[in-house]
Tab-separated table of C-alpha atoms and ligand atoms in Angstrom:
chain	number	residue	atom	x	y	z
A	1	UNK	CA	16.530	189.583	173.680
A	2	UNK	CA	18.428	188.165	171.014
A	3	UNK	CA	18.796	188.734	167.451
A	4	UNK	CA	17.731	186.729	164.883
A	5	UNK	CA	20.015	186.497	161.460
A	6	UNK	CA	18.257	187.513	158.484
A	7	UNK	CA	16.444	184.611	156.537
A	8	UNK	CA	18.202	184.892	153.225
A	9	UNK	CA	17.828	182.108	150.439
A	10	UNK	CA	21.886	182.435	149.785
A	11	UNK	CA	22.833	181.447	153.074
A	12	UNK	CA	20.323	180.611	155.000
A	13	UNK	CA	19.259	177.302	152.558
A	14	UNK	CA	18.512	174.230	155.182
A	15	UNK	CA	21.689	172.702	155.306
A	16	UNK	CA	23.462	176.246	156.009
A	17	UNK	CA	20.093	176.408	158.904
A	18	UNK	CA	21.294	172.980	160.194
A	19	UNK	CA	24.930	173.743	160.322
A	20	UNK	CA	24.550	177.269	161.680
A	21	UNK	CA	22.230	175.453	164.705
A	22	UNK	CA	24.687	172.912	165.291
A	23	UNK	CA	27.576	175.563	165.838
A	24	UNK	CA	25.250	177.772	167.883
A	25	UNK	CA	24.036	175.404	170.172
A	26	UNK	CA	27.773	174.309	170.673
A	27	UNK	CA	29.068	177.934	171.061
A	28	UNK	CA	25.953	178.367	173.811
A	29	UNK	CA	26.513	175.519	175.595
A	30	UNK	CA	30.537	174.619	175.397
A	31	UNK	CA	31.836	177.905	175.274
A	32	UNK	CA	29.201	180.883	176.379
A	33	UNK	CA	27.784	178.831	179.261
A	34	UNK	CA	30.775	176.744	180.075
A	35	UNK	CA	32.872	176.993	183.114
A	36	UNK	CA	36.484	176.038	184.290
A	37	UNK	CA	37.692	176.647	187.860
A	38	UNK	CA	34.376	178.440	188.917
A	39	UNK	CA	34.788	180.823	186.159
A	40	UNK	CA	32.879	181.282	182.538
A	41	UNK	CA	35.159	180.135	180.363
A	42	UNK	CA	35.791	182.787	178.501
A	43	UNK	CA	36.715	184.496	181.187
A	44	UNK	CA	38.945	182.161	182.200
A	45	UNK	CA	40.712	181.505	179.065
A	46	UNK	CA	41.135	185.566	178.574
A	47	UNK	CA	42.399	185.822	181.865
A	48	UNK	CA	44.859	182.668	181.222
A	49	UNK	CA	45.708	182.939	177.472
A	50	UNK	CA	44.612	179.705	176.938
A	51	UNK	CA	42.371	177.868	174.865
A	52	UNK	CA	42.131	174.331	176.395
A	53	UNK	CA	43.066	171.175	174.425
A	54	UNK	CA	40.300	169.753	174.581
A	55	UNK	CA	37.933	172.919	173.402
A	56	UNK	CA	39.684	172.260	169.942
A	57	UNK	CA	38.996	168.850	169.927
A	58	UNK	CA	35.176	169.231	171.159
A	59	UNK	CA	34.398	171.462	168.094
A	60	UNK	CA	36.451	169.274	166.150
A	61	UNK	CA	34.112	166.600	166.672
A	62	UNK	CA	31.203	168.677	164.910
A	63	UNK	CA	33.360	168.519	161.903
A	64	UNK	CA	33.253	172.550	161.313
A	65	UNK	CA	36.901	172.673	160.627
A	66	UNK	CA	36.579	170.971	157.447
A	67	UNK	CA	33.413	172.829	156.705
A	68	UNK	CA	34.678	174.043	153.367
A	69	UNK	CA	36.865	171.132	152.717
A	70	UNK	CA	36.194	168.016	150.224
A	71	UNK	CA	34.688	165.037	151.806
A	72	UNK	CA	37.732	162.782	151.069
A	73	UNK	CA	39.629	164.741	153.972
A	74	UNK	CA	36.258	164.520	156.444
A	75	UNK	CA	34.873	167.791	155.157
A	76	UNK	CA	32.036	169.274	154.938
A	77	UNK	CA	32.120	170.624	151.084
A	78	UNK	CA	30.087	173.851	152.616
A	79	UNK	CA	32.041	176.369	151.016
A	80	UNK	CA	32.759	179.841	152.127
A	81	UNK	CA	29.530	180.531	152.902
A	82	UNK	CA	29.683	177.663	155.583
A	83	UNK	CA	32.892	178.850	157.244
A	84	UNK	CA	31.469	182.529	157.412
A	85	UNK	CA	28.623	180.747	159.373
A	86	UNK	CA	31.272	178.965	161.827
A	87	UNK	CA	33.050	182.194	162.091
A	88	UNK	CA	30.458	184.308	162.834
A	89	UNK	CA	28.940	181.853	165.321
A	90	UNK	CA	32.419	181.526	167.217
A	91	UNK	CA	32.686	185.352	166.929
A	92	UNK	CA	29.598	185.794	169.209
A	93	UNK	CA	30.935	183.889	171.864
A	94	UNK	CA	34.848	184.477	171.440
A	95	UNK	CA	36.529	186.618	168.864
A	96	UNK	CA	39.347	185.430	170.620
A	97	UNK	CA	38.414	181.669	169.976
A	98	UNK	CA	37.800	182.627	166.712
A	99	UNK	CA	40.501	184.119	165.281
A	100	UNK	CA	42.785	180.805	166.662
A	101	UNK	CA	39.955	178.734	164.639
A	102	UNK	CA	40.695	181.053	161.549
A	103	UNK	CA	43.907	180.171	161.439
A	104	UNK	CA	44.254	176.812	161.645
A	105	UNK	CA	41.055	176.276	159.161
A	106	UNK	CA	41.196	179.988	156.951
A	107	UNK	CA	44.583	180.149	156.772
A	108	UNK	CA	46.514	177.096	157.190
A	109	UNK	CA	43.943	174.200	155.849
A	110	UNK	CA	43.221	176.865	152.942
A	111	UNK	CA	46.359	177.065	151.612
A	112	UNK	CA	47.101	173.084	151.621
A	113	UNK	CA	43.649	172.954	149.892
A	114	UNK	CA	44.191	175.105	147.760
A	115	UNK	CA	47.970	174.993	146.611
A	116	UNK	CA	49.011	171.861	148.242
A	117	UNK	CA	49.346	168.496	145.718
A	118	UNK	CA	47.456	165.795	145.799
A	119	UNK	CA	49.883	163.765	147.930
A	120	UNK	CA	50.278	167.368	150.569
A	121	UNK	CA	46.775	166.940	150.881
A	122	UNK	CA	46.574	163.626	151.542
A	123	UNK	CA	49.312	164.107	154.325
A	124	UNK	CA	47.417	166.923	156.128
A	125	UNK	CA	44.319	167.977	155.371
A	126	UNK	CA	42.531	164.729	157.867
A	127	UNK	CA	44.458	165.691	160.461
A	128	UNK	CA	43.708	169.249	160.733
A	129	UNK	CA	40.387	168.948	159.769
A	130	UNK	CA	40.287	166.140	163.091
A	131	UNK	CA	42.307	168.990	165.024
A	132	UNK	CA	44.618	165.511	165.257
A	133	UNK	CA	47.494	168.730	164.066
A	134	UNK	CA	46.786	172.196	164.432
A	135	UNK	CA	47.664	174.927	162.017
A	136	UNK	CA	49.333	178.032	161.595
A	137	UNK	CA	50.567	180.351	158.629
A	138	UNK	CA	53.381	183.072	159.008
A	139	UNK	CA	54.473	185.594	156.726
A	140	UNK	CA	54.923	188.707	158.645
A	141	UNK	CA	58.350	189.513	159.927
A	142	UNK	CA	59.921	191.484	162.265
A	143	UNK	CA	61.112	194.287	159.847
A	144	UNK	CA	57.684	193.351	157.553
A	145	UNK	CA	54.092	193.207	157.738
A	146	UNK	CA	51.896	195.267	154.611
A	147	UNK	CA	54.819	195.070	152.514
A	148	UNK	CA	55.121	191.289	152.665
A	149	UNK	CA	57.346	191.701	148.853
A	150	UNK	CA	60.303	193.101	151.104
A	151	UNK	CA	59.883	190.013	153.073
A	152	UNK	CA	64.007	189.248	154.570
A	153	UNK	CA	63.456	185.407	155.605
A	154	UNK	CA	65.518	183.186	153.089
A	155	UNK	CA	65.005	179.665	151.515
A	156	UNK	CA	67.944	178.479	150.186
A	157	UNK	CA	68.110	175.444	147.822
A	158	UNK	CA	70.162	172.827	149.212
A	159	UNK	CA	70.193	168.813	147.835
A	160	UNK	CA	66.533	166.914	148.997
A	161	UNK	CA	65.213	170.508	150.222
A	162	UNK	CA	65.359	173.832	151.267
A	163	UNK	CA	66.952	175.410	154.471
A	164	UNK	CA	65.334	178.582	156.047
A	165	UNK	CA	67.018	181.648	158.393
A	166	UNK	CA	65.048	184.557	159.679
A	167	UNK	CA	62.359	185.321	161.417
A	168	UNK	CA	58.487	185.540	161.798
A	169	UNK	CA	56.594	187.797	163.882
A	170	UNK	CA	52.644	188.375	165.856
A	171	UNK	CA	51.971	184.686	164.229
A	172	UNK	CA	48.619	183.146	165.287
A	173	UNK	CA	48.909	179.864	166.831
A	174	UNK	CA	52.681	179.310	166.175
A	175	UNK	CA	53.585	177.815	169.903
A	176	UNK	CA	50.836	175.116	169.365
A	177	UNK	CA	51.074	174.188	165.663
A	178	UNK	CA	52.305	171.237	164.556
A	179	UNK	CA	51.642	172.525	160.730
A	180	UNK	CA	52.930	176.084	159.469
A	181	UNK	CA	52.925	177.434	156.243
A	182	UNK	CA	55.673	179.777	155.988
A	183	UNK	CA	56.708	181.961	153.397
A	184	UNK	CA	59.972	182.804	151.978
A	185	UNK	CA	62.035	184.775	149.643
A	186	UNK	CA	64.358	182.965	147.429
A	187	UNK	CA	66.150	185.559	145.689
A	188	UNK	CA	68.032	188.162	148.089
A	189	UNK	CA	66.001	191.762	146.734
A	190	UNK	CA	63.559	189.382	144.117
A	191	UNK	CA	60.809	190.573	145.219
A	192	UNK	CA	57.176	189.253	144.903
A	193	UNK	CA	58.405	187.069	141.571
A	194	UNK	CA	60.709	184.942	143.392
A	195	UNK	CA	59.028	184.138	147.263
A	196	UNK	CA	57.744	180.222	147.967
A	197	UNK	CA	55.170	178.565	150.471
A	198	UNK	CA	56.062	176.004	152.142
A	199	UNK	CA	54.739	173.392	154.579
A	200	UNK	CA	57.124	173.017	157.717
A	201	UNK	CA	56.376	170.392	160.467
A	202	UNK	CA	56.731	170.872	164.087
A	203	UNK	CA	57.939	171.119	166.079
A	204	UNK	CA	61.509	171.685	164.627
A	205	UNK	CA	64.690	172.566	166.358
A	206	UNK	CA	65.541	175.463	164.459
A	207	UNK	CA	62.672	177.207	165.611
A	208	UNK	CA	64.531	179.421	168.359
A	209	UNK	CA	63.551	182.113	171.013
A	210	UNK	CA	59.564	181.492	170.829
A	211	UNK	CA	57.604	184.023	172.592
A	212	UNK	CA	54.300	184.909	173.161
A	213	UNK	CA	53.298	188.234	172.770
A	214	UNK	CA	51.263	190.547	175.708
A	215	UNK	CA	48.301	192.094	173.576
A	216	UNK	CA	45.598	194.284	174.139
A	217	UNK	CA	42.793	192.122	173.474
A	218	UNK	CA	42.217	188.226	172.285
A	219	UNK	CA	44.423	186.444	174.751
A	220	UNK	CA	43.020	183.170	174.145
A	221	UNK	CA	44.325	183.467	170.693
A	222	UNK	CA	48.196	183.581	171.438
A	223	UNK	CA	50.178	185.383	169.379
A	224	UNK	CA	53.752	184.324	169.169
A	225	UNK	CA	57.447	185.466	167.304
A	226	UNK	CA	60.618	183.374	166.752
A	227	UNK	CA	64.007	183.074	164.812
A	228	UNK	CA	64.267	180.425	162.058
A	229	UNK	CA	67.887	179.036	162.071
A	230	UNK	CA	69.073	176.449	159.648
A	231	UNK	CA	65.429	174.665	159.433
A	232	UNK	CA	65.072	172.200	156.558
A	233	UNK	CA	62.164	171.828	154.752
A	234	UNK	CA	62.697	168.768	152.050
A	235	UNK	CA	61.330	169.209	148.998
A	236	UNK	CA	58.306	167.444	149.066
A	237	UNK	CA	57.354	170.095	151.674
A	238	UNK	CA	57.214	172.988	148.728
A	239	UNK	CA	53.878	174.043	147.455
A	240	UNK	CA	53.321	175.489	143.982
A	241	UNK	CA	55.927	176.523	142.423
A	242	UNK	CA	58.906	178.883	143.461
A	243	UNK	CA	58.378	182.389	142.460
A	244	UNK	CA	54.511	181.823	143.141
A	245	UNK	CA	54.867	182.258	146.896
A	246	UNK	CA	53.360	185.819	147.165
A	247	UNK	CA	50.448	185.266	144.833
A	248	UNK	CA	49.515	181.789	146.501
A	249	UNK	CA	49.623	184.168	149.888
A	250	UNK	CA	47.537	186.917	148.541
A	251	UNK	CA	45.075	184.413	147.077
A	252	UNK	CA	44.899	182.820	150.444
A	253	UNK	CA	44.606	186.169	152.368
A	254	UNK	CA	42.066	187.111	149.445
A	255	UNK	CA	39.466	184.521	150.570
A	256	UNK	CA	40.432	184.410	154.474
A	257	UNK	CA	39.692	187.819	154.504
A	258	UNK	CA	36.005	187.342	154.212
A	259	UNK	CA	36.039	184.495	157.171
A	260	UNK	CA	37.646	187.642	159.192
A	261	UNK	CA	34.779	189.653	158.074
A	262	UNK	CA	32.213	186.598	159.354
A	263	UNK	CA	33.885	187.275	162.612
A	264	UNK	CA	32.644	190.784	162.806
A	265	UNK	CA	29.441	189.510	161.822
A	266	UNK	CA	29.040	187.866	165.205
A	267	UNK	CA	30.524	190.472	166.991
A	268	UNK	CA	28.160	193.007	166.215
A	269	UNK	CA	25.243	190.993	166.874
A	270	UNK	CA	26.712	189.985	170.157
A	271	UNK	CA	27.497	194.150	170.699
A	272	UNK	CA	23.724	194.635	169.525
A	273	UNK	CA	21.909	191.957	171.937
A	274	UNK	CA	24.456	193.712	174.745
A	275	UNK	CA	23.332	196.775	174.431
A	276	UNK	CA	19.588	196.013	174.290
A	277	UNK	CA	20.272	194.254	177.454
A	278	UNK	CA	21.989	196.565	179.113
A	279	UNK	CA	19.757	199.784	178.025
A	280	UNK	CA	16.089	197.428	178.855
A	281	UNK	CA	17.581	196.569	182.524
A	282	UNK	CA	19.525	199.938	183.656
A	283	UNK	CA	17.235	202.893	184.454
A	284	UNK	CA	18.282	206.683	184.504
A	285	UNK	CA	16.363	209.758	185.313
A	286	UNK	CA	13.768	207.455	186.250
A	287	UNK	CA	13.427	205.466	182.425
A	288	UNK	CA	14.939	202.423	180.880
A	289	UNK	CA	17.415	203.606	178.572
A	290	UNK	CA	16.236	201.897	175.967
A	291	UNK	CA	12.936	204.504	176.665
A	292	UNK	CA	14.825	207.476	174.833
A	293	UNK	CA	14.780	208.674	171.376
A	294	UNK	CA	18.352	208.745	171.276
A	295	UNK	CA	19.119	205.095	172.066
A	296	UNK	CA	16.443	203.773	169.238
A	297	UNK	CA	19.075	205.939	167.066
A	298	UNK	CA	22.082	204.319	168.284
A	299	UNK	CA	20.435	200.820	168.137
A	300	UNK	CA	19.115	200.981	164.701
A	301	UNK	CA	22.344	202.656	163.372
A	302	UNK	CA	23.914	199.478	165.061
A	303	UNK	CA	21.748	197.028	163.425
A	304	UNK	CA	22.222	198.803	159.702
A	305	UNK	CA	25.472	198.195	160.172
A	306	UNK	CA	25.864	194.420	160.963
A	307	UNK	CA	23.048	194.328	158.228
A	308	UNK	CA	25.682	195.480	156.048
A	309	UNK	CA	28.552	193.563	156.812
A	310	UNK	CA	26.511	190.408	157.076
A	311	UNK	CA	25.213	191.370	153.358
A	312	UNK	CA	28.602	191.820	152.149
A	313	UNK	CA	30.219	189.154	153.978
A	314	UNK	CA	27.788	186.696	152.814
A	315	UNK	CA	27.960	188.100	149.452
A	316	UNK	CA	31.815	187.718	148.924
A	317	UNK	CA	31.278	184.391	149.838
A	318	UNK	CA	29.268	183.264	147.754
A	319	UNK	CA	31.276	184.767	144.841
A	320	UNK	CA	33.764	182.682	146.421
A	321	UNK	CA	32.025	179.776	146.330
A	322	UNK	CA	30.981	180.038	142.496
A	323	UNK	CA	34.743	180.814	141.686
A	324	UNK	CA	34.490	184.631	141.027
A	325	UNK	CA	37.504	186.625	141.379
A	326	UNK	CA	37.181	188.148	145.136
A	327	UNK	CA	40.398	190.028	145.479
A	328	UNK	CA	37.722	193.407	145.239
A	329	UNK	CA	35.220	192.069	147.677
A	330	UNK	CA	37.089	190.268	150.076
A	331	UNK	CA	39.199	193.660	151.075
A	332	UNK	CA	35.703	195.357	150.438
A	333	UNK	CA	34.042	192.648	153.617
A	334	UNK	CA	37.450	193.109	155.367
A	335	UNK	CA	37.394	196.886	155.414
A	336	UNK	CA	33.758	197.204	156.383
A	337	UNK	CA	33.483	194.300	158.554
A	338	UNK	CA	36.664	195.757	160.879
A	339	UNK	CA	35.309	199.117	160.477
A	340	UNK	CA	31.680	198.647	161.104
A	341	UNK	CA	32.479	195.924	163.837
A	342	UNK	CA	34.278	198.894	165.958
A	343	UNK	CA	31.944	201.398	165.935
A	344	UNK	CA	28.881	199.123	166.520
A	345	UNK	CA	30.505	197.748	169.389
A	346	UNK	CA	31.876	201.254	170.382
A	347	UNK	CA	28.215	202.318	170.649
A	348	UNK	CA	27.497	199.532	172.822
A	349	UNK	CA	29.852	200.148	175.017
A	350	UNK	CA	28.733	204.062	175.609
A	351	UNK	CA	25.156	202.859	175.883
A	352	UNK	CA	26.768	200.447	179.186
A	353	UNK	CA	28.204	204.040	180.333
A	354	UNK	CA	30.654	203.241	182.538
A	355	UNK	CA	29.773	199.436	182.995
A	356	UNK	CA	31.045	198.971	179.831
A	357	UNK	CA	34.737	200.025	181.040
A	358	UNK	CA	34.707	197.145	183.665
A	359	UNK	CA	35.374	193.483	183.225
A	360	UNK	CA	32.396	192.439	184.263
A	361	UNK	CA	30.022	192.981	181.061
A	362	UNK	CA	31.073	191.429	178.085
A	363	UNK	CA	31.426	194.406	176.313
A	364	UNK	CA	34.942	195.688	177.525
A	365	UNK	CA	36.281	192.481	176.353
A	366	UNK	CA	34.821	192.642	173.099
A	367	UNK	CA	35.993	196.129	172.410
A	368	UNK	CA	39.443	195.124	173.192
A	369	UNK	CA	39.347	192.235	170.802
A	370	UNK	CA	37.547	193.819	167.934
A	371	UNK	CA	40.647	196.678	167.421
A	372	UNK	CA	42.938	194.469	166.204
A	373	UNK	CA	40.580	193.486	163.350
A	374	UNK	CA	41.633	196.370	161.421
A	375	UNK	CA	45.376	195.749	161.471
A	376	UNK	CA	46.027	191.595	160.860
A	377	UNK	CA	45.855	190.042	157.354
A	378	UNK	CA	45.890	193.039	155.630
A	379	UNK	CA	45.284	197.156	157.451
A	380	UNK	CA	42.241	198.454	156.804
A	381	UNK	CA	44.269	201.065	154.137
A	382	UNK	CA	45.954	197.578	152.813
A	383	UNK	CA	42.002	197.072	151.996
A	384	UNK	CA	41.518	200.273	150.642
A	385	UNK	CA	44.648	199.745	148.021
A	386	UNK	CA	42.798	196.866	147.009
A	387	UNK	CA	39.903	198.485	146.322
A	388	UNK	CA	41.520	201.465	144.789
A	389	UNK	CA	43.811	198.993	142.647
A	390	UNK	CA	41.042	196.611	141.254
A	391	UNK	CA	38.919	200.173	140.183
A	392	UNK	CA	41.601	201.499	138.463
A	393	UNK	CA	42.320	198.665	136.441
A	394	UNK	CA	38.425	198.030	135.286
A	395	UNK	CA	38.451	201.431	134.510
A	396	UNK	CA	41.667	202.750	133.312
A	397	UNK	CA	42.969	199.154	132.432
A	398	UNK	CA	46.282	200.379	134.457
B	1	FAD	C1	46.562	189.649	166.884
B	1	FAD	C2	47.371	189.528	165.627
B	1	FAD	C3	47.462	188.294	164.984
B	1	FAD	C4	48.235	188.158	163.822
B	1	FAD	N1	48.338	186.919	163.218
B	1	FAD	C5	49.156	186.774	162.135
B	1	FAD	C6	49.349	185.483	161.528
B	1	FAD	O1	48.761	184.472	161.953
B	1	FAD	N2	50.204	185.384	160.482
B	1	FAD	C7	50.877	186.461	159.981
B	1	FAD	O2	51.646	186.297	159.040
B	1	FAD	N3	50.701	187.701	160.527
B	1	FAD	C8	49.863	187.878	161.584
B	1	FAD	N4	49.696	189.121	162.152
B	1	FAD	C9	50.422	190.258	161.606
B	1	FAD	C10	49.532	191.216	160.821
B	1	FAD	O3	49.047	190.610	159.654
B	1	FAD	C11	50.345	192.491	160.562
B	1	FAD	O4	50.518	193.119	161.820
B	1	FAD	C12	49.654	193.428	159.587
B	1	FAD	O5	49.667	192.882	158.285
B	1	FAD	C13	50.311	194.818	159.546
B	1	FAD	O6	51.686	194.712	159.388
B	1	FAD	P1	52.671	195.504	160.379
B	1	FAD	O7	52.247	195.197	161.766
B	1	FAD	O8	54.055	195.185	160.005
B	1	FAD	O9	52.364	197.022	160.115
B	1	FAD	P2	53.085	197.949	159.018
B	1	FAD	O10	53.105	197.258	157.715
B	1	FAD	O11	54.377	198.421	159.577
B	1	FAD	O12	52.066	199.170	158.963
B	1	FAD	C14	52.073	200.225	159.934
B	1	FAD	C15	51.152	201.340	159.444
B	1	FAD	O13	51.595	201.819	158.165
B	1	FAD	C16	50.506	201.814	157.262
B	1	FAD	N5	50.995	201.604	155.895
B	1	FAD	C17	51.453	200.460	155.345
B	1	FAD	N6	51.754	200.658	154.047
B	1	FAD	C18	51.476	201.964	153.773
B	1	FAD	C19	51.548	202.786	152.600
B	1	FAD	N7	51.983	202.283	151.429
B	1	FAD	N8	51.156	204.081	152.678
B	1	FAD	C20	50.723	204.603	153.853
B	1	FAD	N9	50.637	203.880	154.996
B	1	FAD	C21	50.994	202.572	154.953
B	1	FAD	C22	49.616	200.679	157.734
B	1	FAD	O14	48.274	200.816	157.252
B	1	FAD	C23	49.711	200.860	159.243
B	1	FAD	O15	48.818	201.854	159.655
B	1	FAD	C24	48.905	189.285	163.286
B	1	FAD	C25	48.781	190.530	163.920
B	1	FAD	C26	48.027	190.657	165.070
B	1	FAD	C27	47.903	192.003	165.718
């Protein structure tokens, strides 16, 4: 019993059809169905914090991770709208998988696209988009995460570049990028007028002390925290301007945000098709519970939700996509996709009763992967501010 996504003539147009097939049919049969060492894959990679090389380089062969990109650089020219399909796809199979894939294409290959110069673009954007050089972006610190103004790592202007000292924590992908974008302050106590993005290459040797964090859920998405000592990033290596750092960031996060929320997407519909599963096969008090009143409830509640994140989701993208201001509805998909995602596949896993604790339906894993959700690229009350921030200045003009 699976579900079927919603025929909508936004995103569900025949070359969004084709694309979502070819992702689906990949996720089915190179990820979901796969195996390595006699175990599914997933499995496997959760249980060895490991994505293998050559997974990256399989989907890289579809072309997905230029799916929003411009052709010149091997992309796809799909939009938001086609990397919410990717995500959500790779969110059925592996949020895990997914959130590494949002990184390097959301986050990283965003912000060259976006804020990178012509010649910046020319230098990277191929190679991620071939998975030739995978990405990362880091901007939380030790000391700072929501209040990335107060930010403590320093760029200092020297001749031909820029050298950078601190530090960067919970960073997605950092231990196998060979492309961050970091951000820095400039200006000891300058605040968000005076931080810069840069491109750094690696690996570099003033990248010190690199360690991969032991998380809760999505081990095959590694997590990792370092010290940056005395690392030079030349000049040609700057994007934007300086002092335009934090608003190239939140523009970024603004839009990345809603590939996030395409995650959830998948999730739920992989909690929903669990938990008919589960409740058609298992029989109590001599019934399938999917026989009693009060599971149609929890089912249908569960399906009105991913109804409304995919709406939403899909939505914000296309606003994206026809250059609308989404600062609102990207922390709008955000909050309800992170939200939404963890009680839909909360209910799934109390319709699995105590199955759902163990390893051994796919629902534990999923409801250890889905909390963090709510905390990176923004907490769901970072969201919230958002939302609260853009009202009061259509309304109040404050
Ligand atoms: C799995 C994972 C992957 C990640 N990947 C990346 C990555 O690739 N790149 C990157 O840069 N970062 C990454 N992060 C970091 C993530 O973005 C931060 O953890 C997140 O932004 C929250 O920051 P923090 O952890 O410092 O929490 P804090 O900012 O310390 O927040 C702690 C609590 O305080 C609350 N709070 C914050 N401000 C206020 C306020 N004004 N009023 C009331 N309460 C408030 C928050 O909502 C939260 O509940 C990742 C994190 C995780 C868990």
């Amino acid at each position: 019993m699976l579900t079927s996504n919603a025929l909508n003539p936004v995103w569900e147009t025949e070359d969004y059809l084709m694309l979502r097939k070819s992702v689906k049919d990949f996720c089915r049969d190179e990820v979901l169905n796969a195996k390595r060492e006699g175990k599914p894959l997933v499995q496997w990679m959760d249980e060895n914090e490991e994505t293998p090389e050559e997974l990256w380089q399989k989907l890289a062969g579809l072309g997905v991770f230029g799916v929003s990109l411009p052709e010149q650089y091997g992309g796809f020219e799909m939009g938001k709208i086609g990397a919410c399909i990717v995500s959500d796809e790779l969110g059925y199979v592996d949020p895990a998988f997914a959130l590494a894939v949002g990184a390097h294409m959301s986050l990283a290959s965003e912000a060259i696209a976006l804020f990178g110069n012509d010649e910046q673009k020319e230098r990277y954007l191929s190679d991620l988009v071939s998975a030739k050089k995978i990405g990362a972006l880091a901007s939380t610190e030790q000391g700072v995460g929501s209040d990335v103004a107060s930010m403590s790592t320093m760029a200092e202007k020297v001749d031909g570049g820029w050298v950078v000292n601190g530090n960067k924590q919970f960073i997605t992908n950092a231990e196998i990028a060979d492309v961050m974008v970091i951000i820095a302050q400039t200006q000891k106590g300058g605040g968000n007028k005076t931080m810069a993005m840069f491109i750094l290459d690696l690996p570099s040797d003033g990248i010190k002390g690199m360690v991969r964090e032991e998380k809760m859920g999505l081990h095959a998405s590694l997590t990792n925290s370092f010290a940056i000592e005395d690392v030079f990033i030349p000049d040609n290596n700057l994007m934007g301007e300086v002092g335009g750092g934090f608003k190239m960031l939140m523009n970024v996060f603004n839009r990345s945000r809603i590939t996030l929320a395409g995650c959830c997407v998948g999730m739920m519909r992989r909690a929903i098709d669990e938990a008919w599963n589960y409740t058609w096969d298992r029989r109590v008090f001599g019934k399938r519970i999917l026989e009693f009143p009060t599971t149609h409830e929890k089912l249908a509640e569960m399906e009105v939700l991913k109804t409304l994140v995919e709406s939403m989701t899909f939505d914000a993208a296309w606003r994206v996509d026809r250059g609308l201001d989404v600062k609102k509805f990207g922390a709008i998909a955000k909050y309800a996709g992170s939200e939404m995602a963890f009680k839909c596949i909360d209910s799934a896993l109390q319709l699995h009763g105590g199955q759902g604790y163990m390893k051994s339906y796919a629902v534990e894993k999923l409801f250890r992967d889905v909390r963090a959700w709510r905390i990176f690229e923004g907490t769901s009350l970072i969201q919230l501010f958002t939302v609260f921030r853009s009202d009061l200045k259509t309304r109040l003009g404050m």
